[in-house]
């Protein structure tokens, strides 16, 4: 296994990139599920009179 900290002593950059990727995946999934939820539960919205 490749140890970034032992090889380059740049652990901050490695954790920063990992955190940015985590945020990208998380916000993308949240956006996707909000869109799907709005679509699948649209029949529950009250009708406009």
mmCIF file of N, CA and C in Angstrom:
data_model
loop_
_atom_site.group_PDB
_atom_site.id
_atom_site.type_symbol
_atom_site.label_atom_id
_atom_site.label_comp_id
_atom_site.label_asym_id
_atom_site.label_seq_id
_atom_site.Cartn_x
_atom_site.Cartn_y
_atom_site.Cartn_z
ATOM 1 N N UNK A 1 0.851 -1.189 0.000
ATOM 2 C CA UNK A 1 0.000 0.000 0.000
ATOM 3 C C UNK A 1 0.888 1.240 0.000
ATOM 4 N N UNK A 2 0.469 2.249 -0.719
ATOM 5 C CA UNK A 2 1.236 3.488 -0.845
ATOM 6 C C UNK A 2 0.907 4.412 0.315
ATOM 7 N N UNK A 3 1.909 4.822 1.066
ATOM 8 C CA UNK A 3 1.724 5.724 2.200
ATOM 9 C C UNK A 3 2.168 7.125 1.783
ATOM 10 N N UNK A 4 1.202 7.999 1.563
ATOM 11 C CA UNK A 4 1.496 9.341 1.065
ATOM 12 C C UNK A 4 2.338 10.124 2.060
ATOM 13 N N UNK A 5 2.013 10.029 3.326
ATOM 14 C CA UNK A 5 2.733 10.802 4.331
ATOM 15 C C UNK A 5 4.186 10.352 4.443
ATOM 16 N N UNK A 6 4.447 9.070 4.404
ATOM 17 C CA UNK A 6 5.814 8.569 4.524
ATOM 18 C C UNK A 6 6.643 8.882 3.283
ATOM 19 N N UNK A 7 6.017 8.883 2.124
ATOM 20 C CA UNK A 7 6.757 9.107 0.879
ATOM 21 C C UNK A 7 7.004 10.589 0.595
ATOM 22 N N UNK A 8 6.008 11.429 0.844
ATOM 23 C CA UNK A 8 6.104 12.825 0.411
ATOM 24 C C UNK A 8 6.008 13.839 1.543
ATOM 25 N N UNK A 9 5.571 13.430 2.727
ATOM 26 C CA UNK A 9 5.344 14.331 3.854
ATOM 27 C C UNK A 9 4.362 15.446 3.477
ATOM 28 N N UNK A 10 3.379 15.117 2.655
ATOM 29 C CA UNK A 10 2.369 16.085 2.227
ATOM 30 C C UNK A 10 0.984 15.554 2.604
ATOM 31 N N UNK A 11 0.809 15.271 3.871
ATOM 32 C CA UNK A 11 -0.460 14.687 4.307
ATOM 33 C C UNK A 11 -1.607 15.694 4.203
ATOM 34 N N UNK A 12 -1.318 16.978 4.381
ATOM 35 C CA UNK A 12 -2.381 17.981 4.297
ATOM 36 C C UNK A 12 -3.006 17.996 2.910
ATOM 37 N N UNK A 13 -2.176 17.926 1.874
ATOM 38 C CA UNK A 13 -2.694 17.916 0.508
ATOM 39 C C UNK A 13 -3.493 16.647 0.237
ATOM 40 N N UNK A 14 -3.009 15.520 0.746
ATOM 41 C CA UNK A 14 -3.713 14.255 0.531
ATOM 42 C C UNK A 14 -5.082 14.279 1.204
ATOM 43 N N UNK A 15 -5.136 14.739 2.446
ATOM 44 C CA UNK A 15 -6.415 14.814 3.142
ATOM 45 C C UNK A 15 -7.316 15.881 2.531
ATOM 46 N N UNK A 16 -6.730 16.952 2.037
ATOM 47 C CA UNK A 16 -7.524 17.988 1.370
ATOM 48 C C UNK A 16 -8.178 17.474 0.103
ATOM 49 N N UNK A 17 -7.426 16.725 -0.691
ATOM 50 C CA UNK A 17 -7.988 16.148 -1.915
ATOM 51 C C UNK A 17 -9.060 15.122 -1.574
ATOM 52 N N UNK A 18 -8.794 14.291 -0.571
ATOM 53 C CA UNK A 18 -9.789 13.298 -0.156
ATOM 54 C C UNK A 18 -11.056 13.983 0.353
ATOM 55 N N UNK A 19 -10.898 15.062 1.111
ATOM 56 C CA UNK A 19 -12.061 15.806 1.605
ATOM 57 C C UNK A 19 -12.845 16.458 0.485
ATOM 58 N N UNK A 20 -12.138 17.007 -0.498
ATOM 59 C CA UNK A 20 -12.817 17.629 -1.637
ATOM 60 C C UNK A 20 -13.583 16.592 -2.447
ATOM 61 N N UNK A 21 -12.985 15.429 -2.657
ATOM 62 C CA UNK A 21 -13.690 14.361 -3.372
ATOM 63 C C UNK A 21 -14.908 13.885 -2.587
ATOM 64 N N UNK A 22 -14.762 13.766 -1.265
ATOM 65 C CA UNK A 22 -15.882 13.367 -0.419
ATOM 66 C C UNK A 22 -17.031 14.372 -0.526
ATOM 67 N N UNK A 23 -16.709 15.661 -0.459
ATOM 68 C CA UNK A 23 -17.746 16.682 -0.569
ATOM 69 C C UNK A 23 -18.413 16.657 -1.936
ATOM 70 N N UNK A 24 -17.633 16.462 -2.981
ATOM 71 C CA UNK A 24 -18.185 16.390 -4.330
ATOM 72 C C UNK A 24 -19.163 15.228 -4.462
ATOM 73 N N UNK A 25 -18.775 14.061 -3.995
ATOM 74 C CA UNK A 25 -19.652 12.889 -4.082
ATOM 75 C C UNK A 25 -20.884 13.082 -3.206
ATOM 76 N N UNK A 26 -20.695 13.598 -1.988
ATOM 77 C CA UNK A 26 -21.813 13.775 -1.062
ATOM 78 C C UNK A 26 -22.833 14.772 -1.591
ATOM 79 N N UNK A 27 -22.383 15.945 -2.045
ATOM 80 C CA UNK A 27 -23.320 16.939 -2.551
ATOM 81 C C UNK A 27 -23.992 16.476 -3.836
ATOM 82 N N UNK A 28 -23.279 15.722 -4.655
ATOM 83 C CA UNK A 28 -23.889 15.186 -5.872
ATOM 84 C C UNK A 28 -25.001 14.200 -5.531
ATOM 85 N N UNK A 29 -24.753 13.325 -4.564
ATOM 86 C CA UNK A 29 -25.779 12.362 -4.168
ATOM 87 C C UNK A 29 -26.971 13.045 -3.511
ATOM 88 N N UNK A 30 -26.726 14.044 -2.678
ATOM 89 C CA UNK A 30 -27.825 14.778 -2.047
ATOM 90 C C UNK A 30 -28.671 15.467 -3.107
ATOM 91 N N UNK A 31 -28.036 16.102 -4.087
ATOM 92 C CA UNK A 31 -28.763 16.764 -5.170
ATOM 93 C C UNK A 31 -29.600 15.749 -5.948
ATOM 94 N N UNK A 32 -28.997 14.605 -6.264
ATOM 95 C CA UNK A 32 -29.700 13.579 -7.026
ATOM 96 C C UNK A 32 -30.906 13.059 -6.265
ATOM 97 N N UNK A 33 -30.745 12.744 -4.987
ATOM 98 C CA UNK A 33 -31.853 12.198 -4.217
ATOM 99 C C UNK A 33 -32.942 13.231 -3.960
ATOM 100 N N UNK A 34 -32.600 14.501 -3.843
ATOM 101 C CA UNK A 34 -33.638 15.531 -3.712
ATOM 102 C C UNK A 34 -34.476 15.621 -4.975
ATOM 103 N N UNK A 35 -33.810 15.535 -6.135
ATOM 104 C CA UNK A 35 -34.543 15.552 -7.408
ATOM 105 C C UNK A 35 -35.453 14.331 -7.528
ATOM 106 N N UNK A 36 -34.932 13.159 -7.181
ATOM 107 C CA UNK A 36 -35.730 11.939 -7.255
ATOM 108 C C UNK A 36 -36.893 11.979 -6.270
ATOM 109 N N UNK A 37 -36.654 12.490 -5.069
ATOM 110 C CA UNK A 37 -37.713 12.578 -4.076
ATOM 111 C C UNK A 37 -38.815 13.519 -4.546
ATOM 112 N N UNK A 38 -38.446 14.653 -5.112
ATOM 113 C CA UNK A 38 -39.450 15.594 -5.613
ATOM 114 C C UNK A 38 -40.264 14.965 -6.737
ATOM 115 N N UNK A 39 -39.616 14.174 -7.558
ATOM 116 C CA UNK A 39 -40.326 13.531 -8.667
ATOM 117 C C UNK A 39 -41.239 12.414 -8.172
ATOM 118 N N UNK A 40 -40.731 11.567 -7.288
ATOM 119 C CA UNK A 40 -41.498 10.418 -6.831
ATOM 120 C C UNK A 40 -42.620 10.792 -5.867
ATOM 121 N N UNK A 41 -42.476 11.899 -5.137
ATOM 122 C CA UNK A 41 -43.497 12.286 -4.166
ATOM 123 C C UNK A 41 -44.339 13.460 -4.649
ATOM 124 N N UNK A 42 -44.318 13.738 -5.930
ATOM 125 C CA UNK A 42 -45.075 14.878 -6.448
ATOM 126 C C UNK A 42 -46.581 14.674 -6.314
ATOM 127 N N UNK A 43 -47.039 13.434 -6.224
ATOM 128 C CA UNK A 43 -48.471 13.183 -6.082
ATOM 129 C C UNK A 43 -48.985 13.581 -4.702
ATOM 130 N N UNK A 44 -48.114 13.846 -3.750
ATOM 131 C CA UNK A 44 -48.530 14.239 -2.406
ATOM 132 C C UNK A 44 -48.752 15.743 -2.264
ATOM 133 N N UNK A 45 -48.350 16.524 -3.240
ATOM 134 C CA UNK A 45 -48.535 17.970 -3.149
ATOM 135 C C UNK A 45 -50.011 18.314 -3.311
ATOM 136 N N UNK A 46 -50.498 19.311 -2.570
ATOM 137 C CA UNK A 46 -51.911 19.671 -2.690
ATOM 138 C C UNK A 46 -52.216 20.285 -4.060
ATOM 139 N N UNK A 47 -53.412 20.032 -4.516
ATOM 140 C CA UNK A 47 -53.838 20.586 -5.800
ATOM 141 C C UNK A 47 -54.151 22.066 -5.647
ATOM 142 N N UNK A 48 -53.791 22.863 -6.639
ATOM 143 C CA UNK A 48 -54.082 24.291 -6.612
ATOM 144 C C UNK A 48 -55.494 24.504 -7.135
ATOM 145 N N UNK A 49 -56.289 25.234 -6.356
ATOM 146 C CA UNK A 49 -57.686 25.447 -6.740
ATOM 147 C C UNK A 49 -57.878 26.705 -7.536
#
